[in-house]
PDB file of N, CA and C in Angstrom:
ATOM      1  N   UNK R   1     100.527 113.325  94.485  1.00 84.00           N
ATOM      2  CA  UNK R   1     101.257 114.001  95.535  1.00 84.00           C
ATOM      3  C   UNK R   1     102.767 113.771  95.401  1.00 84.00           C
ATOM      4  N   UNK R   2     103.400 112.558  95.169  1.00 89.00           N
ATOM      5  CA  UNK R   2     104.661 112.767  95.090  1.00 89.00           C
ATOM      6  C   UNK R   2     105.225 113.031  93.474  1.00 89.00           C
ATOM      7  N   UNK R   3     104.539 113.348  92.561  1.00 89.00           N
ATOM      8  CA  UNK R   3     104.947 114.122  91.236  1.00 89.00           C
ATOM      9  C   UNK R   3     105.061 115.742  91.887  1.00 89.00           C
ATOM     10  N   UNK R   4     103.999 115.896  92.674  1.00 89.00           N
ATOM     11  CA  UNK R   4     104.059 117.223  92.706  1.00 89.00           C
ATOM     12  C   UNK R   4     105.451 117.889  94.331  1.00 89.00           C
ATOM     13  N   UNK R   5     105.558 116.323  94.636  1.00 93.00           N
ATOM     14  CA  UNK R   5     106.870 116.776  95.823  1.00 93.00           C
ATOM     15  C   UNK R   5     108.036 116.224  95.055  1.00 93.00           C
ATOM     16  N   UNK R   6     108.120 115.584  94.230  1.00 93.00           N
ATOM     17  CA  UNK R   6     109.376 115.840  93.344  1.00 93.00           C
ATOM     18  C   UNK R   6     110.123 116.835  92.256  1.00 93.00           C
ATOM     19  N   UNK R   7     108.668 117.231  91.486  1.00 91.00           N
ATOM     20  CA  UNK R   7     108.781 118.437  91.063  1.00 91.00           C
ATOM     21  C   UNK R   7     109.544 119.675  92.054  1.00 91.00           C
ATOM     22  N   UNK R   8     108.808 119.684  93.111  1.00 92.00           N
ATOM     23  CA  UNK R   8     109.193 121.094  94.084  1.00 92.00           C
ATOM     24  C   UNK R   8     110.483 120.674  94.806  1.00 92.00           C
ATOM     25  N   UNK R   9     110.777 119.510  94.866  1.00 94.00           N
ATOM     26  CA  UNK R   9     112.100 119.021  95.170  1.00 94.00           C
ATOM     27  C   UNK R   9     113.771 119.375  94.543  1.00 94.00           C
ATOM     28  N   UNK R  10     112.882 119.608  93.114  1.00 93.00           N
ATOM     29  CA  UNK R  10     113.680 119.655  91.806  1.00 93.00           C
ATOM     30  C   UNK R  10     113.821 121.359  91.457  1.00 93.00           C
ATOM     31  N   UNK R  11     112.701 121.553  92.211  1.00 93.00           N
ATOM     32  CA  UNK R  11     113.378 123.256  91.782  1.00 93.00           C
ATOM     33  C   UNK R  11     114.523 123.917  92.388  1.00 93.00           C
ATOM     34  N   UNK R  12     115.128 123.333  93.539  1.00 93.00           N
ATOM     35  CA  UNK R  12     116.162 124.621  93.248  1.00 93.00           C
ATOM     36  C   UNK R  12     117.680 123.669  92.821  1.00 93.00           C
ATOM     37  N   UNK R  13     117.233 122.762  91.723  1.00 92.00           N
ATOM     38  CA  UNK R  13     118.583 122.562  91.026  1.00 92.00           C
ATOM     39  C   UNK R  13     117.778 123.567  89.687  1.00 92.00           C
ATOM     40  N   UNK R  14     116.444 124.069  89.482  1.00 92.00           N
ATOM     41  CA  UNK R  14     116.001 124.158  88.201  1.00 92.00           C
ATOM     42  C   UNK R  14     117.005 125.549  88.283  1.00 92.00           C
ATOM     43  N   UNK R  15     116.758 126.416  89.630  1.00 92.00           N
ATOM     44  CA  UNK R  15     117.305 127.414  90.109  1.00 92.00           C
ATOM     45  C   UNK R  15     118.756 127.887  90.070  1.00 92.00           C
ATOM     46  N   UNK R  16     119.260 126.963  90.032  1.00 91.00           N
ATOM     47  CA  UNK R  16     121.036 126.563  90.530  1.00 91.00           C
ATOM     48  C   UNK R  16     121.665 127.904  90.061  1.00 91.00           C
ATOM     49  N   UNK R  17     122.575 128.277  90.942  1.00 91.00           N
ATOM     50  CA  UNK R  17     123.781 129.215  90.094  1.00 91.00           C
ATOM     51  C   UNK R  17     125.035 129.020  90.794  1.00 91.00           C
ATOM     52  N   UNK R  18     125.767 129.466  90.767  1.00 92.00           N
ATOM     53  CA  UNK R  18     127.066 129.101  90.834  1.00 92.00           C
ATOM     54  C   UNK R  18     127.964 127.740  90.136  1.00 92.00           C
ATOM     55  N   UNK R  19     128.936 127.646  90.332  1.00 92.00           N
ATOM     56  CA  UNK R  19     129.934 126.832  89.891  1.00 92.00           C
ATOM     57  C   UNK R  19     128.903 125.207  89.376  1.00 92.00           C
ATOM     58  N   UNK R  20     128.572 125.148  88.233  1.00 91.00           N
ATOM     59  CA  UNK R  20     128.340 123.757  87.871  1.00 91.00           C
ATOM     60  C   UNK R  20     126.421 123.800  87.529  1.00 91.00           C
ATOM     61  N   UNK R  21     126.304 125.428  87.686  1.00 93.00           N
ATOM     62  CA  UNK R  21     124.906 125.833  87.761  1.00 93.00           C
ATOM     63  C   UNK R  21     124.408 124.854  86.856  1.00 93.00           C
ATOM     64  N   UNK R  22     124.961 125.068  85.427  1.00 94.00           N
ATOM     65  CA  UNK R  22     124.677 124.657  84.364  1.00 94.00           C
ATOM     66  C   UNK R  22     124.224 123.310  84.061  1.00 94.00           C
ATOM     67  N   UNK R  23     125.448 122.043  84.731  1.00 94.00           N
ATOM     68  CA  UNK R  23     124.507 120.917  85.156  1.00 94.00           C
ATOM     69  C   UNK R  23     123.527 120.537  85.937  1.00 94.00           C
ATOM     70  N   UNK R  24     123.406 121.203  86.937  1.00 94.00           N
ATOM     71  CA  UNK R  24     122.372 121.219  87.543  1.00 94.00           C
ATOM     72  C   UNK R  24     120.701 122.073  87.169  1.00 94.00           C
ATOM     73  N   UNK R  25     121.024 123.043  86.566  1.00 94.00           N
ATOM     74  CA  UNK R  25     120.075 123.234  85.675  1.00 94.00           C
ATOM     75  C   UNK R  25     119.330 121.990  84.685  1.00 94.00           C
ATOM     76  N   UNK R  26     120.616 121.758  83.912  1.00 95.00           N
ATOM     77  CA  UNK R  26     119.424 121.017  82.598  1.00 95.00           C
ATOM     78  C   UNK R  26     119.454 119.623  83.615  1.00 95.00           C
ATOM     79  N   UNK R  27     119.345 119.258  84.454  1.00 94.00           N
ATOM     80  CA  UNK R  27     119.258 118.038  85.258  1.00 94.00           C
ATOM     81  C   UNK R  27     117.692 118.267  85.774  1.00 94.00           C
ATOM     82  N   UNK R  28     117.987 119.206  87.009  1.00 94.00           N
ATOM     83  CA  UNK R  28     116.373 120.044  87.542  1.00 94.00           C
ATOM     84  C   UNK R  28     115.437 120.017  86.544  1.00 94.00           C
ATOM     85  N   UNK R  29     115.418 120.541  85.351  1.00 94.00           N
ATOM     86  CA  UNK R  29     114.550 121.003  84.041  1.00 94.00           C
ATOM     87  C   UNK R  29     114.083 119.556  83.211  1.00 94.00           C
ATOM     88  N   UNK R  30     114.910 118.736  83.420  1.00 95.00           N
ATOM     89  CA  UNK R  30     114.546 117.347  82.620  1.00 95.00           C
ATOM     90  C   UNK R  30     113.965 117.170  84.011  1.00 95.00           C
ATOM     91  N   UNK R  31     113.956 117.099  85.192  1.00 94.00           N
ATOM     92  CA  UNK R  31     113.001 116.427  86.233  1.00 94.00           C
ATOM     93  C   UNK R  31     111.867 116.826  86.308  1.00 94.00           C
ATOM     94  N   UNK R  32     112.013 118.040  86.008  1.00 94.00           N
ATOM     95  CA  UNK R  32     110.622 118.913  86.529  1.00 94.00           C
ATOM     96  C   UNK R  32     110.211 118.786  85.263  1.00 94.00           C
ATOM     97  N   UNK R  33     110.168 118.895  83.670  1.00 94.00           N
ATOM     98  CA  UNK R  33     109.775 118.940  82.850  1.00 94.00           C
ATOM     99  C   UNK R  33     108.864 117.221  82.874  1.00 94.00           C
ATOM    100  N   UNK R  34     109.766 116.101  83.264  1.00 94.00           N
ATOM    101  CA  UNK R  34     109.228 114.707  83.125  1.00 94.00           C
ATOM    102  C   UNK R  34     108.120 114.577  83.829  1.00 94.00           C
ATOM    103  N   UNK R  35     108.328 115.585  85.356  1.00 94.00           N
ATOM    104  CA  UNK R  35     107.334 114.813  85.940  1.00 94.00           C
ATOM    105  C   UNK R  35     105.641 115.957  85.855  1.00 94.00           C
ATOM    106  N   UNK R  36     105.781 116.632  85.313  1.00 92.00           N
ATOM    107  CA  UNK R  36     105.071 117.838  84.477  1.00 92.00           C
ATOM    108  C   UNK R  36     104.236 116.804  83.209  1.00 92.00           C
ATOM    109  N   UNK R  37     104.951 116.394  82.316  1.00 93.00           N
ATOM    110  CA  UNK R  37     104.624 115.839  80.994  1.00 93.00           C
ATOM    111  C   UNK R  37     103.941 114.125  81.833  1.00 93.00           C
ATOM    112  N   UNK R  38     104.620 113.427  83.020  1.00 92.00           N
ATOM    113  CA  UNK R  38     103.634 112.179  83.184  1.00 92.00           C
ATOM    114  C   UNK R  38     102.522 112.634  84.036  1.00 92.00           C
ATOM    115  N   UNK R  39     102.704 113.849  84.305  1.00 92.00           N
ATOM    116  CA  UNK R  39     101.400 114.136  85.616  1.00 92.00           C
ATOM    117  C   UNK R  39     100.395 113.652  84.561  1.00 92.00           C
ATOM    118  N   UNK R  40     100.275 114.749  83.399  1.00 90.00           N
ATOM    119  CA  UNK R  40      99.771 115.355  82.387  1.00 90.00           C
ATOM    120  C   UNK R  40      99.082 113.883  81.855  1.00 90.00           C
ATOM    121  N   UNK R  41     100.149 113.201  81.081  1.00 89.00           N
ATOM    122  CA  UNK R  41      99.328 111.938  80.785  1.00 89.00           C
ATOM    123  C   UNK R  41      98.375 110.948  81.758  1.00 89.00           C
ATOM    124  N   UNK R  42      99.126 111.174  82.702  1.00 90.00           N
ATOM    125  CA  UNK R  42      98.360 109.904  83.504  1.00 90.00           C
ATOM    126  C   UNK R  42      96.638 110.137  84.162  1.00 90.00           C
ATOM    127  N   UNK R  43      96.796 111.778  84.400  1.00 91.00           N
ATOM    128  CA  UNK R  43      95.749 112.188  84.092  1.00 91.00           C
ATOM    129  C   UNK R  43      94.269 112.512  83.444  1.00 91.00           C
ATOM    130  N   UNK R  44      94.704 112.833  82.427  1.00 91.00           N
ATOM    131  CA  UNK R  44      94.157 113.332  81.082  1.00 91.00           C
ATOM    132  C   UNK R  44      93.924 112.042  79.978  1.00 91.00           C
ATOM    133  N   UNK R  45      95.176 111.840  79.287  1.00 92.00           N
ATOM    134  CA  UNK R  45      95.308 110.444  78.539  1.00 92.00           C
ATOM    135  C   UNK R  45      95.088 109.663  78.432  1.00 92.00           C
ATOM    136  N   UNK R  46      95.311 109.231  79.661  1.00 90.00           N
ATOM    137  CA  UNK R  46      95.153 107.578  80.365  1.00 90.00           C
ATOM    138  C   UNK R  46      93.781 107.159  80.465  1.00 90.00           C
ATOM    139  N   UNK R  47      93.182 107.802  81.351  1.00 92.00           N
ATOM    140  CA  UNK R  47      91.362 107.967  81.047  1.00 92.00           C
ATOM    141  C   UNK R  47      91.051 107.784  80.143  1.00 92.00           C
ATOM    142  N   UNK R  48      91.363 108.709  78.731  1.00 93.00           N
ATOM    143  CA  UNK R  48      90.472 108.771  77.852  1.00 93.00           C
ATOM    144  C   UNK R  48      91.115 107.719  77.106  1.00 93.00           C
ATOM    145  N   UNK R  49      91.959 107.252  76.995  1.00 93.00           N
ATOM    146  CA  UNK R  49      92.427 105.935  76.305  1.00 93.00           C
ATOM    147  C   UNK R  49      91.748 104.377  76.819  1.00 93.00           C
ATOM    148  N   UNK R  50      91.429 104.762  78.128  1.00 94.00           N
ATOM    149  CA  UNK R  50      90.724 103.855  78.685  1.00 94.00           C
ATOM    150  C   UNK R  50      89.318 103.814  78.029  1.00 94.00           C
ATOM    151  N   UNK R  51      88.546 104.410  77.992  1.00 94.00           N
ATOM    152  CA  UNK R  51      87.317 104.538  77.615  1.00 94.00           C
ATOM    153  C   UNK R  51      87.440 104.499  75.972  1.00 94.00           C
ATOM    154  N   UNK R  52      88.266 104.627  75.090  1.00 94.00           N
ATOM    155  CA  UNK R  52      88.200 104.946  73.895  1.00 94.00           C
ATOM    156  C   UNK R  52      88.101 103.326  73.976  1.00 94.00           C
ATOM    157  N   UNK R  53      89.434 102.367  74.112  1.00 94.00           N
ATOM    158  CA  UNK R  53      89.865 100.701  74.516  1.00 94.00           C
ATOM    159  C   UNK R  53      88.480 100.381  74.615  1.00 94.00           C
ATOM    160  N   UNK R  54      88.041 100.676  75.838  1.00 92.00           N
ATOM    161  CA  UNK R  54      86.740  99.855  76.160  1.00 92.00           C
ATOM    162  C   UNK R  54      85.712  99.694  75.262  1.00 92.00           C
ATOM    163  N   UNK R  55      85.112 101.113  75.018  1.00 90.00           N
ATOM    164  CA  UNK R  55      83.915 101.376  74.132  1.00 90.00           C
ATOM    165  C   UNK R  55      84.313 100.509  72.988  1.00 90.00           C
ATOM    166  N   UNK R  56      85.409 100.645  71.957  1.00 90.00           N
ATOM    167  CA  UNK R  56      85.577  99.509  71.209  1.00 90.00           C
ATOM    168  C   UNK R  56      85.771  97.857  71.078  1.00 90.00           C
ATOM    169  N   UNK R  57      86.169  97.514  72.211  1.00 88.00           N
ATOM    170  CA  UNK R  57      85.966  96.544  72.881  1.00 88.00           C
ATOM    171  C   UNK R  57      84.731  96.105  72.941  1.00 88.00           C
ATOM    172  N   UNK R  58      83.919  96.751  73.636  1.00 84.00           N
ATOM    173  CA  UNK R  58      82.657  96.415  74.135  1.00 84.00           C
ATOM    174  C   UNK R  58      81.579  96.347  72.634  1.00 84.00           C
ATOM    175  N   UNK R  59      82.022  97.222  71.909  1.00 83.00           N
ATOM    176  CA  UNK R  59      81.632  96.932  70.043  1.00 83.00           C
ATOM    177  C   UNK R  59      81.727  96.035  69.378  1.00 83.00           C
ATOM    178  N   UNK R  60      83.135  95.354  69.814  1.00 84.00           N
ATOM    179  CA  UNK R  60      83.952  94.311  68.971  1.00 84.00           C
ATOM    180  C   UNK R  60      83.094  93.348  69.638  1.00 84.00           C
ATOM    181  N   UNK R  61      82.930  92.638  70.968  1.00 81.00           N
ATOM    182  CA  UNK R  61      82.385  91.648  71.760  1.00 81.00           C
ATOM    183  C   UNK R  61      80.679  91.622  71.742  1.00 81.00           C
ATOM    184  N   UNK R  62      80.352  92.912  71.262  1.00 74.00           N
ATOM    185  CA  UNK R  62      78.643  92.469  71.966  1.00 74.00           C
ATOM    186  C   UNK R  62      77.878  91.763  70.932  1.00 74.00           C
ATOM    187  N   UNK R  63      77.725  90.866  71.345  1.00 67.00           N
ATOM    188  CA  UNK R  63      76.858  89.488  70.360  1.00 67.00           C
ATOM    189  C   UNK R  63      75.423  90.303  69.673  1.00 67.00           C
ATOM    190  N   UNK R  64      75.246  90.068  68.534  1.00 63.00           N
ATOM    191  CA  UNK R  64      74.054  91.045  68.092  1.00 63.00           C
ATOM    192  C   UNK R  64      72.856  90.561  69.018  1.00 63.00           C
ATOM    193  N   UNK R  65      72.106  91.533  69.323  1.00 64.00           N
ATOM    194  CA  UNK R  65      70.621  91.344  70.365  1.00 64.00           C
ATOM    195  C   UNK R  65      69.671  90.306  69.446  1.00 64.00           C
ATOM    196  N   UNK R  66      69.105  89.068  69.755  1.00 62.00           N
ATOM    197  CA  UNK R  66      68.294  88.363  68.952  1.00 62.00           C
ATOM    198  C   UNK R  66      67.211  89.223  68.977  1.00 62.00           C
ATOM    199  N   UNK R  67      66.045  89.026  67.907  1.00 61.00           N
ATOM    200  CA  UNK R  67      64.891  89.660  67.741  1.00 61.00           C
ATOM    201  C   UNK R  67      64.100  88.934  67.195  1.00 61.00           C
ATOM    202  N   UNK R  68      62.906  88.492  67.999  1.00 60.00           N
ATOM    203  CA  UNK R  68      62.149  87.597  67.767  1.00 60.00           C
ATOM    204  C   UNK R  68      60.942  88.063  66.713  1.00 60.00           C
ATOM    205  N   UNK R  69      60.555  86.876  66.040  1.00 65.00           N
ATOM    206  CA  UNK R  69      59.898  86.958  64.535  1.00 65.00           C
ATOM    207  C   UNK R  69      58.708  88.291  65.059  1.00 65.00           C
ATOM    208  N   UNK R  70      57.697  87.782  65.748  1.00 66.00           N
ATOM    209  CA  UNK R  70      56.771  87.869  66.542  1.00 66.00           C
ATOM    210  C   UNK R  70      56.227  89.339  66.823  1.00 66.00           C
ATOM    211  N   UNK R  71      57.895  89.841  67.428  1.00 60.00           N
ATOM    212  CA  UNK R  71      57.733  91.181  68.063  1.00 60.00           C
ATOM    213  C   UNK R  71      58.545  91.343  69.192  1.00 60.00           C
ATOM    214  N   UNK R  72      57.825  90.232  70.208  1.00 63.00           N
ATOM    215  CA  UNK R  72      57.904  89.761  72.153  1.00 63.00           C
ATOM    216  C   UNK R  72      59.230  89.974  71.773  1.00 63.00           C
ATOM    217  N   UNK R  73      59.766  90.063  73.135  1.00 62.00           N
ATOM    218  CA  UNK R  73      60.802  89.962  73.715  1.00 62.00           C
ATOM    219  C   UNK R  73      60.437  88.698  74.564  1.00 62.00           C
ATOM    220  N   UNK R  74      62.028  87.910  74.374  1.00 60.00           N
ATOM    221  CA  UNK R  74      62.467  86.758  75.291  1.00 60.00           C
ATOM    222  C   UNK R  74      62.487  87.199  76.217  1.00 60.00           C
ATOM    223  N   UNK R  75      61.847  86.531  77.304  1.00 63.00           N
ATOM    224  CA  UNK R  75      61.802  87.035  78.958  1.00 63.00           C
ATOM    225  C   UNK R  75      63.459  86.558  79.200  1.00 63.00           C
ATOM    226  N   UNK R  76      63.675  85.106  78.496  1.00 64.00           N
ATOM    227  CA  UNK R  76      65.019  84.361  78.864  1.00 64.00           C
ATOM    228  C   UNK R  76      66.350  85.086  78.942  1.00 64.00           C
ATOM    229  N   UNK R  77      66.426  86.374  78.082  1.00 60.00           N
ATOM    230  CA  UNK R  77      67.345  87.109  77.508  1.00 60.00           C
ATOM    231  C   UNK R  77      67.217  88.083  78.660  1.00 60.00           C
ATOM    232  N   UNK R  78      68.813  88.771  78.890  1.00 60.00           N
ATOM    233  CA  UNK R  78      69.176  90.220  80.021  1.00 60.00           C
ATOM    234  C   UNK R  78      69.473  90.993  79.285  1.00 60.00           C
ATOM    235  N   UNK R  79      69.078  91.244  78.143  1.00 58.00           N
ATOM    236  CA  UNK R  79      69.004  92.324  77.480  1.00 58.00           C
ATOM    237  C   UNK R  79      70.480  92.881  76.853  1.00 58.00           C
ATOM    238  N   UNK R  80      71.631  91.896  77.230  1.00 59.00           N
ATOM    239  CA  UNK R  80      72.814  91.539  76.321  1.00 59.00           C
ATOM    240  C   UNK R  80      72.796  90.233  75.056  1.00 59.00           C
ATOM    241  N   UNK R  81      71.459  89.860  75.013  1.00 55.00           N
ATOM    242  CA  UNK R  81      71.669  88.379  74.174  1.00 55.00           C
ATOM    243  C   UNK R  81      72.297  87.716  74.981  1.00 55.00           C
ATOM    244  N   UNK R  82      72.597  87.298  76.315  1.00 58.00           N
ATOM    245  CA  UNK R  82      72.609  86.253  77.282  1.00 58.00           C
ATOM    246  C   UNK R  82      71.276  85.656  78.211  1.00 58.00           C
ATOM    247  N   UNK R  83      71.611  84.630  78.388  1.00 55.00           N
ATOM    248  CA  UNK R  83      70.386  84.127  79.250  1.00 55.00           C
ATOM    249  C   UNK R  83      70.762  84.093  80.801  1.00 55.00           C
ATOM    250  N   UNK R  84      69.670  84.829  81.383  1.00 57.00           N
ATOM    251  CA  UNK R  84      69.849  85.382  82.573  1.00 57.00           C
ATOM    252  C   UNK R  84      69.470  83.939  83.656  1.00 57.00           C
ATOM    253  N   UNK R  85      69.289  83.113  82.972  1.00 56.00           N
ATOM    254  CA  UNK R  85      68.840  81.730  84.418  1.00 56.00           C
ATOM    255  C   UNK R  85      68.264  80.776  82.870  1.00 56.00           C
ATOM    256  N   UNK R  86      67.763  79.429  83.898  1.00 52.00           N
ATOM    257  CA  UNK R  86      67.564  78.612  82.791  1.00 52.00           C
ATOM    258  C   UNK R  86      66.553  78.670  81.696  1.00 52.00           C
ATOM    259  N   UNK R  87      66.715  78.037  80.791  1.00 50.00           N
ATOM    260  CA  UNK R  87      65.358  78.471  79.932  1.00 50.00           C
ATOM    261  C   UNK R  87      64.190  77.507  80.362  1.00 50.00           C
ATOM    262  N   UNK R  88      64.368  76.504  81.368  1.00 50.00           N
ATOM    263  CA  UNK R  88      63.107  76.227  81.947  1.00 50.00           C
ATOM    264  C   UNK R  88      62.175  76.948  82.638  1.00 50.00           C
ATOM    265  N   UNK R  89      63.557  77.488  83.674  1.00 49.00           N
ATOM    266  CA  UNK R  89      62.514  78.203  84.621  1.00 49.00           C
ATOM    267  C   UNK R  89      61.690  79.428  84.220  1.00 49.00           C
ATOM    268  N   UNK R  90      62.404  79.998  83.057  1.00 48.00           N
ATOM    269  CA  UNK R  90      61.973  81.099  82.507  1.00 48.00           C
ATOM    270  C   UNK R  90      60.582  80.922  81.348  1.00 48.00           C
ATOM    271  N   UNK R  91      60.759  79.616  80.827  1.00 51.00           N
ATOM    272  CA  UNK R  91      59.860  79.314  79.761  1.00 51.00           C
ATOM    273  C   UNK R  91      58.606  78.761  81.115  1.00 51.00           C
ATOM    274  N   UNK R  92      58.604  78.313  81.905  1.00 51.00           N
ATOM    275  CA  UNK R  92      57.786  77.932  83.188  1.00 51.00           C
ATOM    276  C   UNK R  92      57.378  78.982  83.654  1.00 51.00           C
ATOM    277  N   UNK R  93      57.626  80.150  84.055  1.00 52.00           N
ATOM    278  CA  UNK R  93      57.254  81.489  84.627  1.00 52.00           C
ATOM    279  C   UNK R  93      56.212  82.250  83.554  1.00 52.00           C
ATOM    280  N   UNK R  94      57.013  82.209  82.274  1.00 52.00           N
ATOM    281  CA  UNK R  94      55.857  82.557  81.169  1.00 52.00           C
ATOM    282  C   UNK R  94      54.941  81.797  81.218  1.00 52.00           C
ATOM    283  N   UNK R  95      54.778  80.633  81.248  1.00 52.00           N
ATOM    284  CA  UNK R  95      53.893  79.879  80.865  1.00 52.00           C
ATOM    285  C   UNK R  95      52.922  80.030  82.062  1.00 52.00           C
ATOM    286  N   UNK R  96      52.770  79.965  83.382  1.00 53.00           N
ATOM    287  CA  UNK R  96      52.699  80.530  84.031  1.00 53.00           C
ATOM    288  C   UNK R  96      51.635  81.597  84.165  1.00 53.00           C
ATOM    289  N   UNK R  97      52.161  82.433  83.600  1.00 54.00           N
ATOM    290  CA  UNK R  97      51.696  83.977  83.737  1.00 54.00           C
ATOM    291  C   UNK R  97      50.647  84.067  82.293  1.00 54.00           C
ATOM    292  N   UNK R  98      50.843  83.395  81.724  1.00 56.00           N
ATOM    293  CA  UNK R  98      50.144  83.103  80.422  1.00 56.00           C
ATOM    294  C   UNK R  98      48.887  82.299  80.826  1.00 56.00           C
ATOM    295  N   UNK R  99      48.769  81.488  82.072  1.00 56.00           N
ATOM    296  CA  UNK R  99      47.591  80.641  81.905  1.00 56.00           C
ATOM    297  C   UNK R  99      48.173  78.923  81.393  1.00 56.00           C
ATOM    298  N   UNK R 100      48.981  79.294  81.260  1.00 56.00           N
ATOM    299  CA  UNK R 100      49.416  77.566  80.402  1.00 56.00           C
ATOM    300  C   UNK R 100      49.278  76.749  81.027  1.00 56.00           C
TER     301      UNK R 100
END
């Protein structure tokens, strides 16, 4: 909102005529042109630079998923290769549910 009330602020130097039109022209035209070209990025750009950052990020950081000999899946594991609580309680719950 205020790119777009500075812009409209800026038009009637973009407008100007008379005596000194001329500076006031390319003055208006660099305002309105700047705030035209950051709407534009901050918009558009910025987002997708965000997500481009991240997704590689999130490539660079994610610890490879262990994979057990077996087949099973670790109950212990959240499905990032972190352990979601202790490996007691978790190796106890299997065991558990197993009959052990």
């Amino acid at each position: 909102m205020t790119a777009i009330a500075t812009a409209i602020g800026a038009l009637p130097l973009v407008i100007a005529t008379g005596p000194g039109a001329a500076a006031r022209q390319s003055l208006g035209t660099a305002i309105v042109g700047g705030m035209v070209v950051a709407t534009f990025l901050s918009l558009f750009i910025v987002p997708v630079l965000y997500i481009v950052i991240k997704s590689f990020e999130d490539r660079i950081r994610r610890p490879a998923r262990p994979v057990p000999v077996d087949g099973t899946i670790d109950p212990t594991l959240d499905g990032h290769g972190k352990y979601s609580g202790s490996r007691e309680t978790a190796t106890s719950q299997t065991s558990e549910r197993d009959g052990h």
